[in-house]
XYZ file of C-alpha atoms in Angstrom:
768
model
C 11.873 5.180 31.024
C 13.309 2.624 33.384
C 10.511 2.764 35.942
C 7.852 2.300 33.212
C 6.108 5.470 34.358
C 4.013 7.288 31.776
C 4.667 10.513 33.687
C 8.399 10.089 32.980
C 7.508 9.574 29.336
C 5.494 12.798 29.416
C 8.503 14.631 30.865
C 10.836 13.161 28.258
C 8.542 14.217 25.397
C 8.381 17.770 26.758
C 12.185 17.979 26.571
C 12.046 17.000 22.901
C 9.071 19.178 21.968
C 7.055 21.343 24.369
C 4.056 21.164 22.021
C 4.000 17.384 21.788
C 1.448 17.010 24.599
C -0.714 19.592 26.321
C -1.150 20.078 30.059
C -0.215 17.307 32.481
C -3.795 17.139 33.740
C -5.152 16.325 30.273
C -2.339 13.778 29.761
C -3.395 12.027 32.970
C -7.040 12.065 31.911
C -6.407 10.711 28.413
C -3.740 8.115 29.090
C -3.172 7.334 32.785
C -6.502 7.368 34.584
C -9.006 4.536 34.335
C -9.960 3.920 30.702
C -6.864 5.661 29.317
C -6.432 5.248 25.549
C -2.990 3.621 25.384
C -3.351 2.742 21.699
C -3.745 6.413 20.823
C -0.708 7.193 22.997
C 1.361 4.632 21.070
C 0.298 6.236 17.789
C 1.324 9.691 18.995
C 4.691 8.424 20.212
C 5.589 6.663 16.961
C 7.160 9.761 15.476
C 10.033 9.923 17.962
C 10.022 6.821 20.159
C 11.487 3.519 18.982
C 12.696 0.634 21.083
C 15.020 -2.249 20.230
C 15.354 -5.110 22.689
C 18.715 -6.507 23.701
C 17.541 -9.978 22.658
C 17.071 -8.729 19.070
C 20.729 -7.835 18.550
C 22.558 -10.821 20.079
C 23.778 -11.828 16.621
C 25.656 -8.547 16.297
C 26.476 -7.553 19.886
C 28.286 -9.858 22.295
C 26.787 -10.000 25.794
C 28.399 -11.920 28.595
C 26.675 -14.083 31.220
C 25.691 -13.362 34.805
C 27.026 -15.673 37.481
C 24.921 -15.513 40.658
C 26.361 -16.267 44.095
C 23.997 -16.295 47.076
C 25.584 -15.691 50.471
C 23.146 -16.804 53.141
C 23.647 -15.695 56.719
C 21.920 -16.257 60.052
C 21.851 -13.160 62.270
C 22.736 -13.488 65.912
C 19.939 -13.788 68.449
C 20.511 -10.183 69.519
C 20.299 -8.929 65.907
C 17.166 -10.948 65.150
C 15.371 -9.846 68.317
C 16.162 -6.202 67.518
C 14.785 -6.686 63.991
C 11.558 -8.256 65.254
C 11.064 -5.575 67.927
C 11.462 -2.659 65.528
C 9.334 -4.449 62.934
C 6.516 -4.771 65.494
C 6.926 -1.084 66.345
C 6.515 -0.158 62.654
C 3.348 -2.248 62.387
C 1.574 -0.192 65.060
C -0.874 2.459 63.818
C -0.498 4.903 66.707
C 3.176 5.944 66.416
C 3.905 9.628 66.906
C 7.235 9.223 65.064
C 5.489 8.251 61.790
C 3.046 11.059 60.841
C 0.075 10.048 58.701
C 1.137 12.124 55.704
C 4.512 10.384 55.422
C 3.816 7.032 57.080
C 4.365 4.942 53.947
C 7.549 6.788 53.013
C 9.122 6.694 56.460
C 8.104 3.093 57.161
C 9.783 2.073 53.917
C 12.920 4.009 54.905
C 13.168 2.406 58.343
C 12.588 -1.080 56.920
C 15.365 -0.500 54.385
C 17.921 0.549 56.981
C 16.669 -2.193 59.325
C 17.794 -4.758 56.769
C 21.001 -2.834 56.028
C 23.019 -2.537 59.255
C 22.639 -1.740 62.983
C 24.629 1.470 62.394
C 22.115 2.666 59.825
C 19.224 1.768 62.130
C 20.723 3.659 65.067
C 21.318 6.806 62.980
C 17.813 6.835 61.501
C 16.131 6.210 64.864
C 18.152 9.057 66.403
C 16.630 11.502 63.909
C 13.132 10.217 64.743
C 13.961 10.410 68.439
C 15.128 14.032 68.225
C 11.866 14.997 66.546
C 9.781 13.344 69.250
C 11.755 15.135 71.963
C 11.096 18.485 70.280
C 7.379 17.686 70.201
C 7.446 16.722 73.892
C 9.244 19.915 74.881
C 6.797 22.043 72.900
C 3.819 20.214 74.357
C 5.083 20.841 77.864
C 5.250 24.562 77.045
C 1.611 24.359 75.880
C 2.409 25.554 72.368
C 0.398 24.669 69.279
C 1.912 21.207 69.029
C -0.942 19.537 67.196
C -0.015 21.032 63.838
C 3.677 20.534 64.585
C 3.034 16.840 65.095
C 0.854 16.204 62.097
C 2.214 18.588 59.471
C 4.358 16.877 56.876
C 6.689 19.867 56.449
C 7.835 19.602 60.061
C 9.464 16.226 59.576
C 13.212 16.614 60.009
C 14.829 17.168 56.600
C 17.664 14.829 57.569
C 15.185 11.958 57.808
C 13.754 12.535 54.336
C 17.212 13.165 52.849
C 18.182 9.722 54.097
C 15.786 8.291 51.529
C 15.105 10.924 48.900
C 18.656 11.911 47.960
C 19.435 8.578 46.372
C 15.912 7.226 45.962
C 13.723 9.771 44.227
C 11.068 7.285 43.145
C 9.863 6.928 46.709
C 8.713 10.513 46.953
C 5.414 11.000 48.739
C 2.149 10.407 46.927
C -0.040 13.360 46.001
C -2.868 11.887 48.035
C -0.704 11.087 51.053
C -1.333 14.280 53.008
C -3.405 13.780 56.157
C -7.024 14.820 56.242
C -7.275 18.128 58.122
C -10.651 17.400 59.666
C -9.435 14.066 60.966
C -6.329 15.741 62.410
C -8.414 18.018 64.595
C -9.823 15.019 66.450
C -6.396 13.719 67.529
C -4.912 14.582 70.900
C -1.367 14.296 72.173
C -1.003 11.851 75.050
C 2.163 13.023 76.805
C 2.447 9.794 78.785
C 2.251 7.730 75.635
C 4.694 10.071 73.876
C 7.212 9.707 76.702
C 6.866 5.923 76.508
C 7.588 5.955 72.769
C 10.676 8.134 73.326
C 12.041 5.657 75.871
C 11.293 2.773 73.511
C 13.273 4.380 70.689
C 16.144 5.192 73.053
C 16.292 1.510 73.984
C 16.414 0.521 70.301
C 19.253 2.995 69.628
C 21.346 1.673 72.560
C 20.557 -1.878 71.458
C 21.666 -1.260 67.837
C 24.886 0.473 68.907
C 25.771 -2.343 71.288
C 25.838 -4.949 68.510
C 29.131 -3.761 66.976
C 30.123 -5.741 63.901
C 27.003 -7.535 62.667
C 26.854 -10.970 61.035
C 26.071 -9.543 57.595
C 29.219 -7.403 57.524
C 31.340 -10.396 58.533
C 29.722 -12.409 55.721
C 30.782 -9.701 53.245
C 34.493 -10.466 53.790
C 34.019 -14.099 52.796
C 31.766 -13.120 49.869
C 34.417 -10.763 48.460
C 37.057 -13.466 48.804
C 34.897 -15.935 46.839
C 33.977 -13.327 44.239
C 37.558 -12.215 43.619
C 38.581 -15.849 43.090
C 35.894 -16.119 40.397
C 37.231 -12.983 38.726
C 40.754 -14.376 38.822
C 39.585 -17.554 37.055
C 38.022 -15.447 34.277
C 41.043 -13.165 33.951
C 38.980 -10.137 34.980
C 40.324 -7.198 36.982
C 40.019 -7.439 40.763
C 37.191 -4.943 41.115
C 33.785 -5.005 42.841
C 30.979 -2.485 43.220
C 28.971 -2.934 46.437
C 25.454 -1.471 46.547
C 23.856 -0.474 49.826
C 20.628 1.386 50.657
C 22.135 3.626 53.363
C 24.965 6.136 53.428
C 25.564 5.245 57.083
C 26.047 1.609 56.114
C 28.287 2.783 53.269
C 30.530 4.739 55.621
C 30.625 1.906 58.175
C 31.512 -0.701 55.513
C 34.342 1.464 54.164
C 35.942 1.667 57.597
C 35.308 -2.020 58.250
C 36.809 -3.213 54.953
C 39.853 -0.958 55.292
C 40.429 -2.391 58.768
C 40.202 -5.938 57.406
C 42.658 -6.173 54.530
C 41.475 -3.529 52.048
C 43.272 -0.433 53.285
C 43.529 2.202 50.535
C 41.429 0.111 48.127
C 37.897 1.325 48.961
C 35.988 4.261 47.423
C 32.493 5.560 48.157
C 29.965 6.940 45.674
C 26.658 8.554 46.654
C 24.359 11.434 45.816
C 26.615 14.099 47.367
C 30.219 12.799 47.612
C 30.986 15.567 50.119
C 33.568 13.600 52.097
C 37.195 14.735 52.215
C 38.579 11.751 50.299
C 36.246 12.446 47.364
C 37.399 16.071 47.377
C 41.043 15.023 47.180
C 40.275 12.595 44.340
C 38.569 15.419 42.440
C 41.449 17.874 42.939
C 44.005 15.330 41.740
C 41.870 14.407 38.722
C 41.222 18.040 37.771
C 44.904 18.979 37.862
C 45.647 15.994 35.656
C 42.847 16.598 33.119
C 42.202 20.342 33.018
C 44.228 20.687 29.820
C 43.242 17.371 28.219
C 39.718 18.332 27.204
C 38.077 15.875 29.629
C 37.030 18.453 32.238
C 33.442 19.476 31.524
C 33.368 22.649 33.613
C 30.722 21.220 35.959
C 32.203 20.237 39.319
C 29.456 17.716 40.044
C 29.891 15.929 36.702
C 33.689 15.988 36.918
C 33.570 14.726 40.514
C 31.606 11.650 39.384
C 34.062 11.103 36.539
C 37.027 11.484 38.910
C 35.695 8.839 41.304
C 34.991 6.398 38.458
C 38.476 6.955 37.006
C 40.024 6.388 40.438
C 38.018 3.174 40.810
C 39.179 2.021 37.385
C 42.859 2.884 37.798
C 43.629 2.505 41.519
C 40.949 0.967 43.759
C 39.486 -2.526 44.077
C 36.132 -1.731 45.697
C 33.547 0.995 45.244
C 30.664 1.146 47.735
C 27.707 2.927 46.145
C 24.246 3.986 47.204
C 21.366 4.004 44.702
C 22.886 7.080 43.011
C 25.619 4.762 41.697
C 23.019 2.692 39.826
C 22.081 5.583 37.579
C 23.951 6.496 34.415
C 27.372 5.076 35.289
C 29.411 2.925 32.905
C 31.351 0.385 34.980
C 32.016 -2.153 32.232
C 35.606 -2.467 33.467
C 34.206 -4.000 36.673
C 32.874 -7.585 36.639
C 31.430 -8.026 40.128
C 28.224 -6.574 41.590
C 27.477 -7.090 45.289
C 23.908 -6.424 46.441
C 24.745 -5.963 50.117
C 21.232 -4.560 50.575
C 18.606 -5.994 48.251
C 15.960 -3.510 47.026
C 12.382 -4.698 46.705
C 12.148 -2.966 43.360
C 13.184 -5.430 40.574
C 13.879 -2.623 38.122
C 16.384 -1.074 40.543
C 18.228 -4.366 40.784
C 18.331 -4.681 36.998
C 19.612 -1.105 36.862
C 22.374 -1.873 39.366
C 23.607 -4.973 37.550
C 23.367 -3.093 34.257
C 26.173 -0.760 35.374
C 28.590 -3.659 34.815
C 26.637 -6.178 32.709
C 26.395 -4.058 29.580
C 27.647 -3.699 26.036
C 31.449 -3.617 26.128
C 31.800 -5.920 29.153
C 34.543 -8.441 28.307
C 33.882 -10.949 31.107
C 30.987 -12.685 32.768
C 29.617 -10.643 35.658
C 29.550 -12.128 39.148
C 26.408 -11.077 41.055
C 26.578 -11.653 44.832
C 23.391 -11.397 46.882
C 22.918 -11.567 50.661
C 20.004 -13.491 52.133
C 18.875 -13.453 55.756
C 17.635 -16.998 56.361
C 15.652 -15.964 59.439
C 13.627 -13.355 57.559
C 10.638 -15.055 55.901
C 9.660 -11.990 53.866
C 13.180 -11.466 52.505
C 13.421 -15.129 51.548
C 10.171 -14.999 49.597
C 11.118 -11.739 47.880
C 14.446 -13.261 46.849
C 12.648 -16.333 45.519
C 10.500 -14.112 43.294
C 13.464 -12.071 42.078
C 15.600 -15.103 41.304
C 13.111 -17.657 39.963
C 10.272 -15.584 38.531
C 12.092 -12.463 37.380
C 15.389 -14.222 36.499
C 17.356 -11.171 37.568
C 20.628 -12.795 38.484
C 21.501 -15.276 35.736
C 21.719 -15.647 31.967
C 22.680 -13.241 29.220
C 19.819 -10.801 29.683
C 18.822 -11.040 33.323
C 15.186 -10.028 33.705
C 13.458 -10.157 30.332
C 11.545 -7.165 29.053
C 8.331 -9.210 29.008
C 8.664 -10.154 32.677
C 9.746 -6.746 33.977
C 6.962 -5.206 31.940
C 4.310 -7.154 33.828
C 4.865 -5.237 37.057
C 4.346 -1.895 35.234
C 6.179 -0.038 37.995
C 8.874 -1.356 40.283
C 7.674 1.117 42.893
C 4.237 -0.556 42.870
C 5.834 -3.952 43.426
C 7.878 -2.476 46.265
C 4.707 -1.170 47.882
C 3.049 -4.552 47.628
C 5.964 -6.100 49.522
C 5.819 -3.332 52.134
C 2.099 -4.002 52.646
C 2.828 -7.663 53.298
C 5.558 -6.798 55.817
C 3.284 -4.326 57.569
C 0.095 -6.405 57.670
C 1.310 -9.988 58.187
C 2.244 -11.024 61.710
C 3.132 -14.712 61.342
C 5.362 -16.648 58.971
C 2.279 -18.455 57.587
C 0.532 -15.148 56.850
C 3.647 -13.910 55.058
C 3.920 -17.133 53.039
C 0.238 -17.062 52.025
C 0.430 -13.387 50.996
C 3.491 -13.977 48.814
C 1.857 -17.041 47.268
C -1.085 -14.866 46.201
C 1.267 -12.216 44.814
C 3.254 -14.866 42.934
C 0.109 -16.389 41.400
C -1.002 -12.954 40.261
C 2.400 -12.246 38.700
C 2.540 -15.625 36.961
C -0.778 -14.946 35.238
C 0.406 -11.506 34.125
C 3.726 -12.883 32.891
C 1.985 -15.628 30.926
C -0.333 -13.158 29.206
C 2.469 -10.696 28.550
C 4.743 -13.279 26.918
C 1.881 -14.588 24.762
C 1.228 -11.048 23.498
C 4.926 -10.474 22.884
C 5.327 -13.653 20.825
C 2.306 -12.649 18.747
C 3.744 -9.184 18.123
C 7.103 -10.633 17.112
C 5.442 -13.004 14.632
C 3.407 -10.149 13.173
C 6.104 -7.496 12.949
C 9.578 -9.061 13.015
C 10.136 -9.630 9.283
C 12.532 -12.341 8.180
C 14.823 -9.790 6.530
C 15.197 -7.662 9.677
C 18.418 -9.436 10.641
C 19.863 -8.716 7.207
C 18.930 -5.046 7.613
C 20.525 -4.943 11.047
C 23.703 -6.486 9.688
C 23.793 -3.947 6.862
C 23.186 -1.047 9.215
C 25.809 -2.296 11.662
C 28.501 -2.679 9.004
C 27.503 0.585 7.356
C 27.695 2.481 10.625
C 31.134 1.084 11.455
C 32.436 1.915 7.985
C 31.021 5.416 8.209
C 32.685 6.046 11.560
C 35.989 4.690 10.271
C 35.714 6.701 7.043
C 34.983 9.972 8.852
C 37.906 9.307 11.197
C 40.265 8.594 8.291
C 39.132 11.677 6.388
C 39.566 13.855 9.476
C 43.045 12.443 10.027
C 44.131 13.046 6.421
C 42.700 16.571 6.513
C 44.590 17.304 9.747
C 47.863 16.122 8.190
C 47.239 18.409 5.215
C 46.371 21.542 7.199
C 49.012 21.104 9.953
C 51.764 19.704 7.734
C 54.208 22.503 8.527
C 53.713 22.577 12.328
C 52.958 18.957 13.196
C 54.852 15.656 13.303
C 52.477 12.749 12.605
C 52.519 9.025 13.483
C 50.044 7.071 11.333
C 50.544 3.866 13.338
C 48.743 5.103 16.461
C 47.067 8.221 14.949
C 49.018 10.644 17.112
C 50.986 13.787 16.401
C 53.029 16.472 18.110
C 51.964 20.066 17.512
C 55.199 22.080 17.397
C 53.629 25.545 17.107
C 50.220 26.927 18.004
C 48.102 28.098 15.035
C 45.752 30.058 17.336
C 45.848 31.612 20.831
C 43.428 29.121 22.456
C 45.280 26.047 21.100
C 48.096 24.456 23.127
C 51.168 22.815 21.694
C 51.994 19.269 22.750
C 51.090 15.661 22.017
C 47.678 14.821 20.540
C 45.949 11.493 19.987
C 42.911 10.928 17.750
C 39.976 9.887 19.951
C 38.859 6.281 19.496
C 36.592 3.774 21.218
C 38.940 0.992 20.225
C 41.918 2.109 22.323
C 42.616 3.503 25.772
C 43.347 7.192 26.231
C 47.035 7.849 26.886
C 47.855 10.127 29.860
C 49.674 13.284 28.847
C 48.072 13.482 25.404
C 45.271 15.790 24.329
C 42.170 14.003 23.032
C 41.930 15.139 19.419
C 38.409 15.205 17.963
C 36.168 17.243 15.660
C 34.875 19.450 18.504
C 38.329 20.166 19.963
C 39.493 23.774 19.306
C 42.296 22.399 17.142
C 39.851 20.175 15.239
C 37.537 23.135 14.659
C 40.518 25.195 13.468
C 41.501 22.484 10.967
C 37.968 22.271 9.550
C 37.561 26.050 9.304
C 40.992 26.481 7.732
C 40.343 23.760 5.166
C 36.981 25.269 4.212
C 38.682 28.591 3.491
C 41.110 27.081 0.962
C 40.826 28.257 -2.617
C 40.714 25.298 -4.991
C 41.559 26.431 -8.551
C 40.882 24.200 -11.524
C 43.420 21.347 -11.662
C 44.064 17.837 -12.912
C 44.187 14.996 -10.359
C 45.615 11.579 -11.166
C 44.071 9.043 -8.723
C 46.136 5.933 -7.973
C 43.845 2.959 -7.291
C 46.429 0.345 -8.287
C 48.525 0.961 -5.151
C 45.577 1.517 -2.833
C 45.765 -0.908 0.156
C 42.076 -1.837 -0.084
C 39.960 -2.957 -3.015
C 37.447 -0.364 -4.300
C 35.540 -2.048 -7.110
C 33.695 1.053 -8.307
C 36.955 2.964 -8.801
C 38.797 0.007 -10.363
C 36.261 0.109 -13.219
C 37.632 3.548 -14.101
C 41.273 2.481 -14.496
C 42.664 3.995 -17.667
C 39.773 6.423 -17.979
C 39.626 10.181 -17.505
C 37.031 12.921 -17.503
C 35.680 15.983 -15.721
C 34.188 16.471 -12.231
C 32.643 19.319 -10.263
C 31.741 19.430 -6.549
C 29.087 21.825 -5.242
C 27.919 22.615 -1.722
C 24.123 22.944 -1.437
C 22.454 24.356 1.676
C 18.664 24.304 2.038
C 16.978 26.358 4.770
C 13.429 25.113 5.146
C 11.628 22.983 7.734
C 15.145 22.215 8.917
C 18.623 23.109 7.767
C 20.171 20.555 5.403
C 23.530 20.514 3.656
C 24.649 18.390 0.719
C 27.920 17.830 -1.132
C 26.890 17.083 -4.713
C 29.281 15.529 -7.242
C 28.603 15.809 -10.953
C 31.004 13.968 -13.267
C 31.392 12.220 -16.622
C 34.193 10.490 -18.512
C 35.654 11.444 -21.880
C 33.216 9.062 -23.590
C 30.299 11.066 -22.197
C 29.180 8.504 -19.596
C 27.933 9.942 -16.292
C 29.714 8.955 -13.070
C 27.424 8.466 -10.039
C 27.751 10.176 -6.646
C 29.043 7.115 -4.770
C 31.834 6.466 -7.266
C 32.916 10.096 -7.075
C 33.075 9.934 -3.286
C 35.191 6.782 -3.395
C 37.582 8.376 -5.866
C 38.730 10.705 -3.109
C 39.586 7.785 -0.827
C 42.529 7.110 -3.111
C 45.815 8.951 -3.098
C 46.416 11.278 -6.001
C 48.767 13.745 -7.617
C 47.713 17.283 -8.459
C 48.770 18.877 -11.721
C 48.074 22.466 -12.627
C 45.535 23.240 -15.329
C 44.799 26.614 -16.809
C 41.181 26.369 -17.946
C 38.488 23.831 -18.828
C 37.237 23.589 -22.420
C 33.963 25.472 -22.991
C 32.125 22.310 -24.097
C 33.052 20.493 -20.867
C 32.182 23.544 -18.755
C 28.712 23.746 -20.304
C 28.116 20.028 -19.746
C 29.254 20.260 -16.116
C 26.982 23.261 -15.494
C 23.993 21.388 -16.907
C 24.732 18.258 -14.827
C 25.169 20.313 -11.675
C 21.858 22.129 -12.161
C 20.080 18.823 -12.683
C 21.624 17.321 -9.533
C 20.797 20.410 -7.439
C 17.180 20.570 -8.666
C 16.627 16.873 -7.977
C 18.016 17.256 -4.453
C 15.849 20.316 -3.767
C 12.732 18.477 -4.982
C 13.462 15.453 -2.817
C 14.065 17.708 0.181
C 10.745 19.493 -0.450
C 8.905 16.166 -0.517
C 10.469 15.123 2.803
C 9.634 18.490 4.352
C 6.018 18.204 3.218
C 5.828 14.944 5.164
C 7.395 16.569 8.241
C 4.993 19.504 7.938
C 1.955 17.202 7.884
C 3.198 15.379 10.982
C 3.905 18.640 12.817
C 0.467 20.064 11.915
C -1.282 16.907 13.149
C 0.746 17.100 16.344
C -0.339 20.699 16.925
C -3.977 19.699 16.406
C -3.579 17.055 19.104
C -1.845 19.582 21.356
C -4.795 21.981 20.954
C -7.180 19.172 21.936
C -5.055 18.454 25.014
C -5.087 22.081 26.105
C -8.875 22.392 25.676
C -9.366 19.153 27.595
C -7.272 20.517 30.472
C -9.531 23.573 30.717
C -12.656 21.410 30.617
C -11.205 19.085 33.259
C -10.766 21.992 35.676
C -14.461 22.812 35.253
C -15.435 19.159 35.730
C -13.373 19.018 38.930
C -15.235 22.022 40.328
C -18.557 20.387 39.460
C -17.524 17.220 41.295
C -16.485 19.240 44.339
C -19.885 20.967 44.359
C -21.704 17.619 44.206
C -19.618 16.247 47.058
C -20.279 19.324 49.204
C -23.992 19.109 48.447
C -23.953 15.493 49.625
C -22.122 16.494 52.824
C -24.582 19.354 53.398
C -27.514 16.951 53.318
C -25.770 14.786 55.920
C -24.529 17.624 58.150
C -25.884 17.176 61.690
C -25.937 20.897 62.627
C -27.071 24.135 61.029
C -23.633 25.657 61.593
C -21.922 22.931 59.545
C -24.577 23.263 56.821
C -23.986 27.016 56.655
C -20.202 26.524 56.406
C -20.621 24.021 53.594
C -23.111 26.247 51.761
C -20.582 29.086 51.861
C -18.027 26.785 50.211
C -20.603 25.762 47.606
C -21.377 29.401 46.814
C -17.682 30.095 46.267
C -17.362 27.097 43.966
C -20.503 28.103 42.030
C -18.950 31.501 41.345
C -15.767 29.787 40.233
C -17.781 27.439 37.993
C -19.463 30.353 36.226
C -16.111 32.079 35.833
C -14.548 28.923 34.388
C -17.376 28.490 31.890
C -16.747 31.990 30.601
C -13.012 31.436 30.696
C -13.223 28.222 28.638
C -14.422 30.187 25.604
C -11.490 32.583 26.007
C -9.089 29.657 26.433
C -10.395 27.975 23.281
C -9.871 31.220 21.353
C -6.350 31.602 22.806
C -5.442 28.023 21.932
C -6.853 28.355 18.420
C -4.928 31.595 17.890
C -1.689 30.076 19.194
C -2.173 26.962 17.043
C -2.724 29.127 13.943
C 0.426 31.130 14.722
C 2.473 27.958 15.148
C 1.171 26.544 11.866
C 1.892 29.858 10.140
C 5.444 29.649 11.491
C 5.701 26.128 10.096
C 4.501 27.345 6.696
C 7.149 30.063 6.710
C 9.797 27.451 7.461
C 8.523 25.422 4.518
C 9.560 28.179 2.116
C 12.877 26.934 0.841
C 15.929 29.144 0.768
C 18.811 27.548 -1.104
C 22.486 28.462 -1.267
C 24.539 26.798 -3.990
C 28.321 27.192 -4.055
C 30.995 25.671 -6.258
C 33.822 23.985 -4.306
C 36.072 22.913 -7.163
C 36.271 21.649 -10.749
C 38.897 19.066 -11.764
C 40.096 17.039 -14.685
C 40.401 13.472 -13.312
C 42.294 10.371 -14.373
C 42.518 6.928 -12.718
C 45.628 4.732 -12.970
C-alpha cells in the first residue's frame, strides 16, 4: 500500500481472503499497537504478498530520468501580508471557525489553499464565514448553540468536501472528537464571535482584490520552459498540472485559456461534474460504445474519456489529487507541481503517473517555490535533497520513503511546525531537528536493506529474471499466434484476414450479439485503430471462436508436419525430420482444492521411442497437411492407451501433492484466524476492565457526593457488562471453534479429487 499503512494492508488481505485475519481490533493489538509482532505479520503475509523493487529490474526494464526544474517566485507585498495574517489567525487556539474535533483537519485544509491561490483562499474562508454567521444568528435567538458550535457533524459539508473528496488520507482521527465534559465549560462570547466574523470578511475581500497572483503568472513562464525541454527530447507537447484545490484548478483553466492555451486545457478531479467533461464523455461514448472499450460504468468511462481527450487533443490537464491515483499518463512527459504537498509519498505518486514503465522520454518535473516562505523552503529542501524525489531514474528510493512509515505522519509533523513556530529561526531550528531525526532513520534503514540484499539476493536471481522475462514474452506471443490461427480456421468462410497487421473483416455475423465490420487483434505493441473492434479472447467473437473450435469432432487422421519451411528454427522438432509415429491428446480436468485443467500429449515414434510433452506442443507450431486415416492398428492403440494412463496418473499424483501443501497452509491460516477472533473477544473484556479502573480512580478524586454517585452508577453498568462478556467469551470460543471445524471440513471435502479425462484426438504424425 502506497501510504505504508498496515490498516490498508489489512483491508487488502480481506479482499483476497476474509479468513486471513480476524477482527480489526485484534489486528491492531497484535501488529499495530506498541509491541506489535511485525515478524509474525511478515510470516503470515508470505503466502500472498511479494514485492519486487524497481531497482532490481533495471537490467530488463528501461526507465527514463527525471529532470527537475525549480521555478522560484516572490509574492507581492499584498500577497505575503495576507499569507502572514491568515497564518497568525490559524495559530490562535480560540477560533470559533475551527472546532476542536476537526481543528487539525481544517487547519491543514486552510494552509493548503493558502499556499495554492487567493481564489481558493477566498472560497474556503467564505464557507467558514457562513458557518460562523449561522452560529451568531442562532445565538441571538437563544437556541442551543453550544452543541451546534462544538459538534463535528455540524461543520458545513462543503468545507470537508474541499479536502476529503480528493484527499482521503486526511480523514479525521478516531481520537479527534472533543471531550464532552470540557465542552460544557465553554461559553460563546458574542462580541468575540462578531469580531472573528469581521476579520474573516476582511480576509475574503483582501484575497479577492489581489486578482492574478504572482504564482499564476510564474506558471506561464514555467510551461514555456518545460515545453521547450519536451521539444528538445522529441516528446509530445503535454503537461499535467497538479493542484490541491478545485477552485485553483478552475481559476487556472480560465487563466491559461485567456493567455494562449484556448481549447488546450482539461480538468480532472474527484467528480468531473462540469459541462465540458460531460461533453467529452458523450463524444467518447458515441465513438466507443461498439468498440468494446466502454465498461458500462459511467464514472470509469468518464475518466477514460478525459484521459483519451488529453492524449489525442489537449496539451494541458489540470488535476487535483484524484489525478494522482491509478492513472497511466506515460504519453505525457511533464509534471507540474503547482501546489506542493507535504506528503512525500503523494509527490512520488503524482510523478509516477508519467514516470513509469512504458515512458519513452525523460520526465520534466517543475516545482514552484515561494522564496518568502521559510517553512516551504525547508520542506522543499528535505524533499529534494534528502528524499531525492525530483531527479534520477527512481526518484525517492524505497529505503528512504520507508523511513517515514506514513506520509501522513510526515505531513502532520510539518503542520505542527507551521502552527507552533512564530519566527524564521524557530522554523529553521524545528526543521533541523526533523532532518537530523530523518537522517538517522535513513541511515539505519539503508544499512538493514543492504544486509537483506546480501543475505537474500542470490547471484543467479538475474538469470532467473531474464529467463522469466523471455519466457513470459514468448508465452504471450505464442498464445496470440495460436488464437490468431484458430480464428482464421473457424472464420475462414466469413472473414477476410490480413496477417501483416493481424486484422480482418467479418463479412457475416455468426451469432446475434456479434457485429460485422473490421477487427484488429489487441496488442500492447501497437496503437488501437479508430473504427476497428478490439479483438481479444474475452470479446464475444473471441468466445464464439473458442467455443466453436472446442465443439469440433477430430477423427483419427495422419498429419504431415513441415518443419523445413518453418520461418523459425525449432530444434526439438528438427530432430524428428524423417521420422513418424503415433500421438494422442487428452484433456484432464481435476476438481479438488482448486480447479485445474491440463492438455496431456502422449506420443512415440515408429522405433518405440517416447516423445516428450514439450516436443509434442512444438510440433503443432508448424504447418501441416491432414490426410484421412481409417483406423489405428490395435498394437499402437494399446500402447497409446497405456502411455495416456501413465501420463494422467502422474499428473493427478503431482496435483494431489500440491493440494496437500495448499491444504496445510489453509489449515494453519484458519488456526491463526481463530486465535485472532478469540483475541478480539478478550480485548473487549480487557477494555471494559480498563474503563472500570479509570472510573474507580475518578471516583476517588471526585470532589462531591453527586459526582461519586454518577460515576458509581457507570461502574455498576460496566461491571454487569464485564460479567456478561466473561460468559459470552466461552460462547464465542465455542462458536469460533465450530466455525473453524466447519471450514476445515469444507477444505477436506475440496481435497477429494474428482477427475474428468477426455480424448481430444489421435493422429499418425510425420515430420518432413
